[in-house]
Amino acid sequence: MDDETLRIEVQRTSIFARVSPEHKLRLVTALQANGQVTAMTGDGINDAPALKRADVGVAMGVKGTEAAKEAAEMVLADDNFASITYAVEEGRTVYDNIKKTLAFTLPTNGAQAGIIIASVLIGIPLPITPLQILWINMVTAVTLGLSLAFEPPEGDVMQRPPRAPGESLLTQLLIWRILFISAIMVIGTLGLFLWDRFHGETLEMARTTAVNTLIFFQIFYLFNTRYLKRPVLSFNGFAGNRAVLLAVSVIIALQILFTYLPVFQQVFGTAAVPGPDWIRLISFTTLVFIVVESEKQILKRLEMRRA
């Protein structure tokens, strides 16, 4: 067959037997010409060209030749084809967790920048000082942000269709979520800061409220981020990742020290927040969780209508 005939034939043929090394290479090329992502398994020297050409070359780690291993992107340490499935699941989970980390980190950092810019534009004192911003970045990066790296695979991770190879890491959903959450955090933090100032609180007290508001926004949004599209309202959604629960516990303990310990008050310019104010603060920051879960349901319905 010529190349064009072979390209048509591979779309309706499942098995090719007794193929030569040249045929393997031509089959991979024909599949790719049809826009398909192609994997190739092999163990011999003659498999190397096709392994190299394939999008994912998979070589046998035990019986495979060095030439095959060098040409492949993946090496099966146990020569078990079932391990490919586990590798795909692991790869999809890692990719998901990278997206979740971006979906958490970028809006929270964007909110900090937005708060400073907005306060300068409307001509009010900075709701958060540079030293307090440093504190927020330091404690959230090593607790909340890091916990998403330990996310287990979602239940439907192997039922999803493959993503397009050229798909950007920052999808339209992710860009929308970054802008959406940044706006919520900016408006909410500035709102409580101005509320305190309007009701006669000191600048130190208002800033302490602003910092804690931003932190608790991040805590509640962290649970939203565990599933980018699926609802989190389940036992597994709240307790399925021990690292998240540990991170939340650590950061709450740190915020108590930040707010009430005299040494921290002197260094960061904070003040002790009265007990009733915590009820208002936590109730208000819970709204980000409710809003994002509602947004997921709306987007899901829109997708179903388009389908």
PDB file of N, CA and C in Angstrom, residues 117-209:
ATOM      1  N   ILE A 117      -3.929  47.391  44.797  1.00  0.00           N
ATOM      2  CA  ILE A 117      -4.246  48.302  43.687  1.00  0.00           C
ATOM      3  C   ILE A 117      -5.546  49.054  43.961  1.00  0.00           C
ATOM      4  N   ALA A 118      -6.564  48.324  44.432  1.00  0.00           N
ATOM      5  CA  ALA A 118      -7.859  48.953  44.691  1.00  0.00           C
ATOM      6  C   ALA A 118      -7.766  49.988  45.804  1.00  0.00           C
ATOM      7  N   SER A 119      -7.016  49.672  46.853  1.00  0.00           N
ATOM      8  CA  SER A 119      -6.889  50.625  47.970  1.00  0.00           C
ATOM      9  C   SER A 119      -6.164  51.895  47.541  1.00  0.00           C
ATOM     10  N   VAL A 120      -5.169  51.742  46.657  1.00  0.00           N
ATOM     11  CA  VAL A 120      -4.463  52.922  46.145  1.00  0.00           C
ATOM     12  C   VAL A 120      -5.384  53.765  45.269  1.00  0.00           C
ATOM     13  N   LEU A 121      -6.180  53.104  44.425  1.00  0.00           N
ATOM     14  CA  LEU A 121      -7.066  53.829  43.507  1.00  0.00           C
ATOM     15  C   LEU A 121      -8.169  54.590  44.239  1.00  0.00           C
ATOM     16  N   ILE A 122      -8.696  54.010  45.326  1.00  0.00           N
ATOM     17  CA  ILE A 122      -9.786  54.691  46.027  1.00  0.00           C
ATOM     18  C   ILE A 122      -9.279  55.557  47.171  1.00  0.00           C
ATOM     19  N   GLY A 123      -7.938  55.537  47.372  1.00  0.00           N
ATOM     20  CA  GLY A 123      -7.332  56.461  48.320  1.00  0.00           C
ATOM     21  C   GLY A 123      -7.558  56.150  49.779  1.00  0.00           C
ATOM     22  N   ILE A 124      -7.458  54.884  50.163  1.00  0.00           N
ATOM     23  CA  ILE A 124      -7.588  54.496  51.568  1.00  0.00           C
ATOM     24  C   ILE A 124      -6.274  53.897  52.041  1.00  0.00           C
ATOM     25  N   PRO A 125      -6.034  53.819  53.358  1.00  0.00           N
ATOM     26  CA  PRO A 125      -4.814  53.161  53.855  1.00  0.00           C
ATOM     27  C   PRO A 125      -4.758  51.706  53.389  1.00  0.00           C
ATOM     28  N   LEU A 126      -3.562  51.186  53.224  1.00  0.00           N
ATOM     29  CA  LEU A 126      -3.413  49.804  52.781  1.00  0.00           C
ATOM     30  C   LEU A 126      -4.090  48.862  53.766  1.00  0.00           C
ATOM     31  N   PRO A 127      -5.019  48.007  53.311  1.00  0.00           N
ATOM     32  CA  PRO A 127      -5.671  47.065  54.223  1.00  0.00           C
ATOM     33  C   PRO A 127      -4.702  45.991  54.744  1.00  0.00           C
ATOM     34  N   ILE A 128      -3.652  45.723  53.970  1.00  0.00           N
ATOM     35  CA  ILE A 128      -2.663  44.712  54.356  1.00  0.00           C
ATOM     36  C   ILE A 128      -1.277  45.318  54.114  1.00  0.00           C
ATOM     37  N   THR A 129      -0.439  45.285  55.115  1.00  0.00           N
ATOM     38  CA  THR A 129       0.907  45.845  54.967  1.00  0.00           C
ATOM     39  C   THR A 129       1.803  44.873  54.215  1.00  0.00           C
ATOM     40  N   PRO A 130       2.931  45.360  53.665  1.00  0.00           N
ATOM     41  CA  PRO A 130       3.859  44.458  52.975  1.00  0.00           C
ATOM     42  C   PRO A 130       4.327  43.289  53.854  1.00  0.00           C
ATOM     43  N   LEU A 131       4.568  43.540  55.136  1.00  0.00           N
ATOM     44  CA  LEU A 131       5.012  42.474  56.031  1.00  0.00           C
ATOM     45  C   LEU A 131       3.905  41.443  56.237  1.00  0.00           C
ATOM     46  N   GLN A 132       2.677  41.896  56.298  1.00  0.00           N
ATOM     47  CA  GLN A 132       1.550  40.973  56.440  1.00  0.00           C
ATOM     48  C   GLN A 132       1.344  40.143  55.172  1.00  0.00           C
ATOM     49  N   ILE A 133       1.584  40.765  54.007  1.00  0.00           N
ATOM     50  CA  ILE A 133       1.521  40.008  52.747  1.00  0.00           C
ATOM     51  C   ILE A 133       2.582  38.914  52.731  1.00  0.00           C
ATOM     52  N   LEU A 134       3.772  39.253  53.216  1.00  0.00           N
ATOM     53  CA  LEU A 134       4.844  38.255  53.313  1.00  0.00           C
ATOM     54  C   LEU A 134       4.420  37.101  54.208  1.00  0.00           C
ATOM     55  N   TRP A 135       3.755  37.414  55.318  1.00  0.00           N
ATOM     56  CA  TRP A 135       3.261  36.374  56.231  1.00  0.00           C
ATOM     57  C   TRP A 135       2.240  35.476  55.525  1.00  0.00           C
ATOM     58  N   ILE A 136       1.296  36.098  54.821  1.00  0.00           N
ATOM     59  CA  ILE A 136       0.266  35.319  54.123  1.00  0.00           C
ATOM     60  C   ILE A 136       0.898  34.371  53.107  1.00  0.00           C
ATOM     61  N   ASN A 137       1.807  34.909  52.295  1.00  0.00           N
ATOM     62  CA  ASN A 137       2.458  34.064  51.281  1.00  0.00           C
ATOM     63  C   ASN A 137       3.263  32.941  51.910  1.00  0.00           C
ATOM     64  N   MET A 138       3.929  33.242  52.997  1.00  0.00           N
ATOM     65  CA  MET A 138       4.790  32.253  53.639  1.00  0.00           C
ATOM     66  C   MET A 138       3.974  31.099  54.227  1.00  0.00           C
ATOM     67  N   VAL A 139       2.921  31.423  54.972  1.00  0.00           N
ATOM     68  CA  VAL A 139       2.181  30.363  55.657  1.00  0.00           C
ATOM     69  C   VAL A 139       1.260  29.594  54.713  1.00  0.00           C
ATOM     70  N   THR A 140       0.678  30.273  53.709  1.00  0.00           N
ATOM     71  CA  THR A 140      -0.231  29.556  52.813  1.00  0.00           C
ATOM     72  C   THR A 140       0.515  28.700  51.796  1.00  0.00           C
ATOM     73  N   ALA A 141       1.687  29.143  51.371  1.00  0.00           N
ATOM     74  CA  ALA A 141       2.449  28.381  50.368  1.00  0.00           C
ATOM     75  C   ALA A 141       2.903  27.041  50.920  1.00  0.00           C
ATOM     76  N   VAL A 142       3.326  27.011  52.180  1.00  0.00           N
ATOM     77  CA  VAL A 142       3.851  25.766  52.757  1.00  0.00           C
ATOM     78  C   VAL A 142       2.768  24.934  53.419  1.00  0.00           C
ATOM     79  N   THR A 143       1.536  25.415  53.438  1.00  0.00           N
ATOM     80  CA  THR A 143       0.446  24.642  54.041  1.00  0.00           C
ATOM     81  C   THR A 143      -0.649  24.366  53.014  1.00  0.00           C
ATOM     82  N   LEU A 144      -1.457  25.373  52.738  1.00  0.00           N
ATOM     83  CA  LEU A 144      -2.608  25.172  51.852  1.00  0.00           C
ATOM     84  C   LEU A 144      -2.193  24.801  50.434  1.00  0.00           C
ATOM     85  N   GLY A 145      -1.273  25.570  49.858  1.00  0.00           N
ATOM     86  CA  GLY A 145      -0.863  25.305  48.479  1.00  0.00           C
ATOM     87  C   GLY A 145      -0.204  23.951  48.316  1.00  0.00           C
ATOM     88  N   LEU A 146       0.635  23.573  49.272  1.00  0.00           N
ATOM     89  CA  LEU A 146       1.362  22.309  49.176  1.00  0.00           C
ATOM     90  C   LEU A 146       0.447  21.104  49.325  1.00  0.00           C
ATOM     91  N   SER A 147      -0.635  21.249  50.076  1.00  0.00           N
ATOM     92  CA  SER A 147      -1.515  20.103  50.346  1.00  0.00           C
ATOM     93  C   SER A 147      -2.167  19.558  49.085  1.00  0.00           C
ATOM     94  N   LEU A 148      -2.360  20.399  48.070  1.00  0.00           N
ATOM     95  CA  LEU A 148      -2.994  19.936  46.832  1.00  0.00           C
ATOM     96  C   LEU A 148      -2.107  18.974  46.045  1.00  0.00           C
ATOM     97  N   ALA A 149      -0.822  18.977  46.324  1.00  0.00           N
ATOM     98  CA  ALA A 149       0.080  18.030  45.650  1.00  0.00           C
ATOM     99  C   ALA A 149      -0.198  16.591  46.072  1.00  0.00           C
ATOM    100  N   PHE A 150      -0.897  16.414  47.202  1.00  0.00           N
ATOM    101  CA  PHE A 150      -1.190  15.075  47.725  1.00  0.00           C
ATOM    102  C   PHE A 150      -2.608  14.631  47.413  1.00  0.00           C
ATOM    103  N   GLU A 151      -3.258  15.331  46.485  1.00  0.00           N
ATOM    104  CA  GLU A 151      -4.622  14.961  46.127  1.00  0.00           C
ATOM    105  C   GLU A 151      -4.659  13.574  45.494  1.00  0.00           C
ATOM    106  N   PRO A 152      -5.539  12.670  45.963  1.00  0.00           N
ATOM    107  CA  PRO A 152      -5.688  11.358  45.311  1.00  0.00           C
ATOM    108  C   PRO A 152      -6.407  11.518  43.976  1.00  0.00           C
ATOM    109  N   PRO A 153      -6.352  10.515  43.119  1.00  0.00           N
ATOM    110  CA  PRO A 153      -7.056  10.625  41.827  1.00  0.00           C
ATOM    111  C   PRO A 153      -8.559  10.733  42.025  1.00  0.00           C
ATOM    112  N   GLU A 154      -9.202  11.552  41.200  1.00  0.00           N
ATOM    113  CA  GLU A 154     -10.655  11.655  41.255  1.00  0.00           C
ATOM    114  C   GLU A 154     -11.282  10.380  40.698  1.00  0.00           C
ATOM    115  N   GLY A 155     -12.512  10.119  41.103  1.00  0.00           N
ATOM    116  CA  GLY A 155     -13.162   8.861  40.749  1.00  0.00           C
ATOM    117  C   GLY A 155     -13.327   8.643  39.260  1.00  0.00           C
ATOM    118  N   ASP A 156     -13.450   9.721  38.497  1.00  0.00           N
ATOM    119  CA  ASP A 156     -13.706   9.582  37.057  1.00  0.00           C
ATOM    120  C   ASP A 156     -12.458   9.828  36.217  1.00  0.00           C
ATOM    121  N   VAL A 157     -11.284   9.787  36.838  1.00  0.00           N
ATOM    122  CA  VAL A 157     -10.067  10.195  36.126  1.00  0.00           C
ATOM    123  C   VAL A 157      -9.789   9.314  34.907  1.00  0.00           C
ATOM    124  N   MET A 158     -10.178   8.034  34.955  1.00  0.00           N
ATOM    125  CA  MET A 158      -9.922   7.133  33.829  1.00  0.00           C
ATOM    126  C   MET A 158     -11.118   7.021  32.880  1.00  0.00           C
ATOM    127  N   GLN A 159     -12.216   7.663  33.224  1.00  0.00           N
ATOM    128  CA  GLN A 159     -13.385   7.652  32.333  1.00  0.00           C
ATOM    129  C   GLN A 159     -13.403   8.870  31.413  1.00  0.00           C
ATOM    130  N   ARG A 160     -12.555   9.843  31.673  1.00  0.00           N
ATOM    131  CA  ARG A 160     -12.535  11.047  30.848  1.00  0.00           C
ATOM    132  C   ARG A 160     -11.891  10.773  29.494  1.00  0.00           C
ATOM    133  N   PRO A 161     -12.338  11.460  28.452  1.00  0.00           N
ATOM    134  CA  PRO A 161     -11.633  11.345  27.174  1.00  0.00           C
ATOM    135  C   PRO A 161     -10.263  12.014  27.277  1.00  0.00           C
ATOM    136  N   PRO A 162      -9.302  11.578  26.479  1.00  0.00           N
ATOM    137  CA  PRO A 162      -7.970  12.209  26.530  1.00  0.00           C
ATOM    138  C   PRO A 162      -8.068  13.687  26.177  1.00  0.00           C
ATOM    139  N   ARG A 163      -7.246  14.494  26.824  1.00  0.00           N
ATOM    140  CA  ARG A 163      -7.215  15.912  26.504  1.00  0.00           C
ATOM    141  C   ARG A 163      -6.434  16.101  25.196  1.00  0.00           C
ATOM    142  N   ALA A 164      -6.709  17.194  24.522  1.00  0.00           N
ATOM    143  CA  ALA A 164      -5.997  17.502  23.282  1.00  0.00           C
ATOM    144  C   ALA A 164      -4.531  17.774  23.592  1.00  0.00           C
ATOM    145  N   PRO A 165      -3.597  17.217  22.810  1.00  0.00           N
ATOM    146  CA  PRO A 165      -2.166  17.408  23.089  1.00  0.00           C
ATOM    147  C   PRO A 165      -1.745  18.870  23.121  1.00  0.00           C
ATOM    148  N   GLY A 166      -2.400  19.694  22.322  1.00  0.00           N
ATOM    149  CA  GLY A 166      -2.021  21.108  22.281  1.00  0.00           C
ATOM    150  C   GLY A 166      -2.785  21.980  23.260  1.00  0.00           C
ATOM    151  N   GLU A 167      -3.569  21.368  24.132  1.00  0.00           N
ATOM    152  CA  GLU A 167      -4.374  22.148  25.081  1.00  0.00           C
ATOM    153  C   GLU A 167      -3.492  22.894  26.071  1.00  0.00           C
ATOM    154  N   SER A 168      -3.812  24.146  26.283  1.00  0.00           N
ATOM    155  CA  SER A 168      -3.049  24.960  27.224  1.00  0.00           C
ATOM    156  C   SER A 168      -3.353  24.547  28.654  1.00  0.00           C
ATOM    157  N   LEU A 169      -2.366  24.692  29.522  1.00  0.00           N
ATOM    158  CA  LEU A 169      -2.579  24.393  30.941  1.00  0.00           C
ATOM    159  C   LEU A 169      -3.594  25.357  31.540  1.00  0.00           C
ATOM    160  N   LEU A 170      -3.555  26.606  31.088  1.00  0.00           N
ATOM    161  CA  LEU A 170      -4.531  27.607  31.529  1.00  0.00           C
ATOM    162  C   LEU A 170      -5.727  27.575  30.579  1.00  0.00           C
ATOM    163  N   THR A 171      -6.695  26.728  30.889  1.00  0.00           N
ATOM    164  CA  THR A 171      -7.891  26.606  30.067  1.00  0.00           C
ATOM    165  C   THR A 171      -8.823  27.792  30.317  1.00  0.00           C
ATOM    166  N   GLN A 172      -9.868  27.888  29.512  1.00  0.00           N
ATOM    167  CA  GLN A 172     -10.846  28.962  29.680  1.00  0.00           C
ATOM    168  C   GLN A 172     -11.486  28.896  31.060  1.00  0.00           C
ATOM    169  N   LEU A 173     -11.776  27.674  31.532  1.00  0.00           N
ATOM    170  CA  LEU A 173     -12.356  27.505  32.867  1.00  0.00           C
ATOM    171  C   LEU A 173     -11.415  28.018  33.934  1.00  0.00           C
ATOM    172  N   LEU A 174     -10.133  27.704  33.787  1.00  0.00           N
ATOM    173  CA  LEU A 174      -9.150  28.105  34.793  1.00  0.00           C
ATOM    174  C   LEU A 174      -8.975  29.630  34.802  1.00  0.00           C
ATOM    175  N   ILE A 175      -8.919  30.226  33.626  1.00  0.00           N
ATOM    176  CA  ILE A 175      -8.788  31.688  33.553  1.00  0.00           C
ATOM    177  C   ILE A 175     -10.004  32.371  34.169  1.00  0.00           C
ATOM    178  N   TRP A 176     -11.191  31.858  33.842  1.00  0.00           N
ATOM    179  CA  TRP A 176     -12.418  32.410  34.428  1.00  0.00           C
ATOM    180  C   TRP A 176     -12.405  32.275  35.948  1.00  0.00           C
ATOM    181  N   ARG A 177     -11.997  31.087  36.445  1.00  0.00           N
ATOM    182  CA  ARG A 177     -11.994  30.859  37.891  1.00  0.00           C
ATOM    183  C   ARG A 177     -11.002  31.779  38.589  1.00  0.00           C
ATOM    184  N   ILE A 178      -9.865  32.024  37.969  1.00  0.00           N
ATOM    185  CA  ILE A 178      -8.852  32.922  38.557  1.00  0.00           C
ATOM    186  C   ILE A 178      -9.420  34.335  38.705  1.00  0.00           C
ATOM    187  N   LEU A 179     -10.027  34.852  37.641  1.00  0.00           N
ATOM    188  CA  LEU A 179     -10.588  36.204  37.683  1.00  0.00           C
ATOM    189  C   LEU A 179     -11.770  36.282  38.649  1.00  0.00           C
ATOM    190  N   PHE A 180     -12.609  35.273  38.620  1.00  0.00           N
ATOM    191  CA  PHE A 180     -13.818  35.223  39.444  1.00  0.00           C
ATOM    192  C   PHE A 180     -13.470  35.210  40.931  1.00  0.00           C
ATOM    193  N   ILE A 181     -12.570  34.315  41.322  1.00  0.00           N
ATOM    194  CA  ILE A 181     -12.215  34.183  42.740  1.00  0.00           C
ATOM    195  C   ILE A 181     -11.414  35.387  43.207  1.00  0.00           C
ATOM    196  N   SER A 182     -10.523  35.893  42.367  1.00  0.00           N
ATOM    197  CA  SER A 182      -9.761  37.090  42.743  1.00  0.00           C
ATOM    198  C   SER A 182     -10.708  38.248  43.068  1.00  0.00           C
ATOM    199  N   ALA A 183     -11.732  38.423  42.236  1.00  0.00           N
ATOM    200  CA  ALA A 183     -12.693  39.508  42.456  1.00  0.00           C
ATOM    201  C   ALA A 183     -13.447  39.318  43.762  1.00  0.00           C
ATOM    202  N   ILE A 184     -13.869  38.088  44.047  1.00  0.00           N
ATOM    203  CA  ILE A 184     -14.599  37.821  45.297  1.00  0.00           C
ATOM    204  C   ILE A 184     -13.732  38.147  46.504  1.00  0.00           C
ATOM    205  N   MET A 185     -12.476  37.713  46.470  1.00  0.00           N
ATOM    206  CA  MET A 185     -11.592  37.931  47.613  1.00  0.00           C
ATOM    207  C   MET A 185     -11.250  39.411  47.793  1.00  0.00           C
ATOM    208  N   VAL A 186     -11.053  40.119  46.683  1.00  0.00           N
ATOM    209  CA  VAL A 186     -10.751  41.552  46.771  1.00  0.00           C
ATOM    210  C   VAL A 186     -11.931  42.302  47.369  1.00  0.00           C
ATOM    211  N   ILE A 187     -13.121  42.071  46.839  1.00  0.00           N
ATOM    212  CA  ILE A 187     -14.321  42.772  47.317  1.00  0.00           C
ATOM    213  C   ILE A 187     -14.611  42.420  48.764  1.00  0.00           C
ATOM    214  N   GLY A 188     -14.506  41.126  49.114  1.00  0.00           N
ATOM    215  CA  GLY A 188     -14.807  40.696  50.469  1.00  0.00           C
ATOM    216  C   GLY A 188     -13.835  41.243  51.498  1.00  0.00           C
ATOM    217  N   THR A 189     -12.532  41.175  51.185  1.00  0.00           N
ATOM    218  CA  THR A 189     -11.521  41.654  52.125  1.00  0.00           C
ATOM    219  C   THR A 189     -11.611  43.157  52.313  1.00  0.00           C
ATOM    220  N   LEU A 190     -11.725  43.881  51.212  1.00  0.00           N
ATOM    221  CA  LEU A 190     -11.875  45.340  51.301  1.00  0.00           C
ATOM    222  C   LEU A 190     -13.164  45.718  52.028  1.00  0.00           C
ATOM    223  N   GLY A 191     -14.223  44.946  51.791  1.00  0.00           N
ATOM    224  CA  GLY A 191     -15.500  45.232  52.422  1.00  0.00           C
ATOM    225  C   GLY A 191     -15.433  45.160  53.933  1.00  0.00           C
ATOM    226  N   LEU A 192     -14.832  44.092  54.472  1.00  0.00           N
ATOM    227  CA  LEU A 192     -14.730  43.955  55.919  1.00  0.00           C
ATOM    228  C   LEU A 192     -13.760  44.983  56.507  1.00  0.00           C
ATOM    229  N   PHE A 193     -12.693  45.291  55.760  1.00  0.00           N
ATOM    230  CA  PHE A 193     -11.756  46.321  56.221  1.00  0.00           C
ATOM    231  C   PHE A 193     -12.465  47.671  56.359  1.00  0.00           C
ATOM    232  N   LEU A 194     -13.222  48.052  55.336  1.00  0.00           N
ATOM    233  CA  LEU A 194     -13.938  49.330  55.370  1.00  0.00           C
ATOM    234  C   LEU A 194     -15.059  49.308  56.412  1.00  0.00           C
ATOM    235  N   TRP A 195     -15.673  48.145  56.608  1.00  0.00           N
ATOM    236  CA  TRP A 195     -16.706  48.011  57.646  1.00  0.00           C
ATOM    237  C   TRP A 195     -16.117  48.338  59.020  1.00  0.00           C
ATOM    238  N   ASP A 196     -14.953  47.748  59.323  1.00  0.00           N
ATOM    239  CA  ASP A 196     -14.312  47.998  60.613  1.00  0.00           C
ATOM    240  C   ASP A 196     -13.938  49.468  60.768  1.00  0.00           C
ATOM    241  N   ARG A 197     -13.389  50.052  59.703  1.00  0.00           N
ATOM    242  CA  ARG A 197     -12.978  51.453  59.783  1.00  0.00           C
ATOM    243  C   ARG A 197     -14.192  52.364  59.953  1.00  0.00           C
ATOM    244  N   PHE A 198     -15.276  52.041  59.263  1.00  0.00           N
ATOM    245  CA  PHE A 198     -16.495  52.850  59.353  1.00  0.00           C
ATOM    246  C   PHE A 198     -17.092  52.801  60.757  1.00  0.00           C
ATOM    247  N   HIS A 199     -16.913  51.645  61.434  1.00  0.00           N
ATOM    248  CA  HIS A 199     -17.462  51.486  62.781  1.00  0.00           C
ATOM    249  C   HIS A 199     -16.448  51.827  63.877  1.00  0.00           C
ATOM    250  N   GLY A 200     -15.417  52.578  63.516  1.00  0.00           N
ATOM    251  CA  GLY A 200     -14.525  53.148  64.514  1.00  0.00           C
ATOM    252  C   GLY A 200     -13.401  52.256  65.001  1.00  0.00           C
ATOM    253  N   GLU A 201     -13.142  51.139  64.332  1.00  0.00           N
ATOM    254  CA  GLU A 201     -12.039  50.270  64.752  1.00  0.00           C
ATOM    255  C   GLU A 201     -10.707  50.913  64.379  1.00  0.00           C
ATOM    256  N   THR A 202      -9.679  50.546  65.122  1.00  0.00           N
ATOM    257  CA  THR A 202      -8.343  51.062  64.825  1.00  0.00           C
ATOM    258  C   THR A 202      -7.839  50.466  63.506  1.00  0.00           C
ATOM    259  N   LEU A 203      -6.831  51.130  62.945  1.00  0.00           N
ATOM    260  CA  LEU A 203      -6.257  50.630  61.693  1.00  0.00           C
ATOM    261  C   LEU A 203      -5.655  49.251  61.908  1.00  0.00           C
ATOM    262  N   GLU A 204      -5.026  49.026  63.068  1.00  0.00           N
ATOM    263  CA  GLU A 204      -4.424  47.718  63.352  1.00  0.00           C
ATOM    264  C   GLU A 204      -5.488  46.623  63.406  1.00  0.00           C
ATOM    265  N   MET A 205      -6.622  46.939  64.054  1.00  0.00           N
ATOM    266  CA  MET A 205      -7.707  45.955  64.146  1.00  0.00           C
ATOM    267  C   MET A 205      -8.292  45.662  62.764  1.00  0.00           C
ATOM    268  N   ALA A 206      -8.502  46.710  61.972  1.00  0.00           N
ATOM    269  CA  ALA A 206      -9.067  46.531  60.633  1.00  0.00           C
ATOM    270  C   ALA A 206      -8.132  45.712  59.749  1.00  0.00           C
ATOM    271  N   ARG A 207      -6.833  45.962  59.874  1.00  0.00           N
ATOM    272  CA  ARG A 207      -5.863  45.190  59.085  1.00  0.00           C
ATOM    273  C   ARG A 207      -5.815  43.731  59.534  1.00  0.00           C
ATOM    274  N   THR A 208      -5.905  43.495  60.827  1.00  0.00           N
ATOM    275  CA  THR A 208      -5.923  42.117  61.327  1.00  0.00           C
ATOM    276  C   THR A 208      -7.140  41.376  60.783  1.00  0.00           C
ATOM    277  N   THR A 209      -8.279  42.068  60.775  1.00  0.00           N
ATOM    278  CA  THR A 209      -9.496  41.476  60.201  1.00  0.00           C
ATOM    279  C   THR A 209      -9.298  41.185  58.712  1.00  0.00           C
TER     280      THR A 209
END
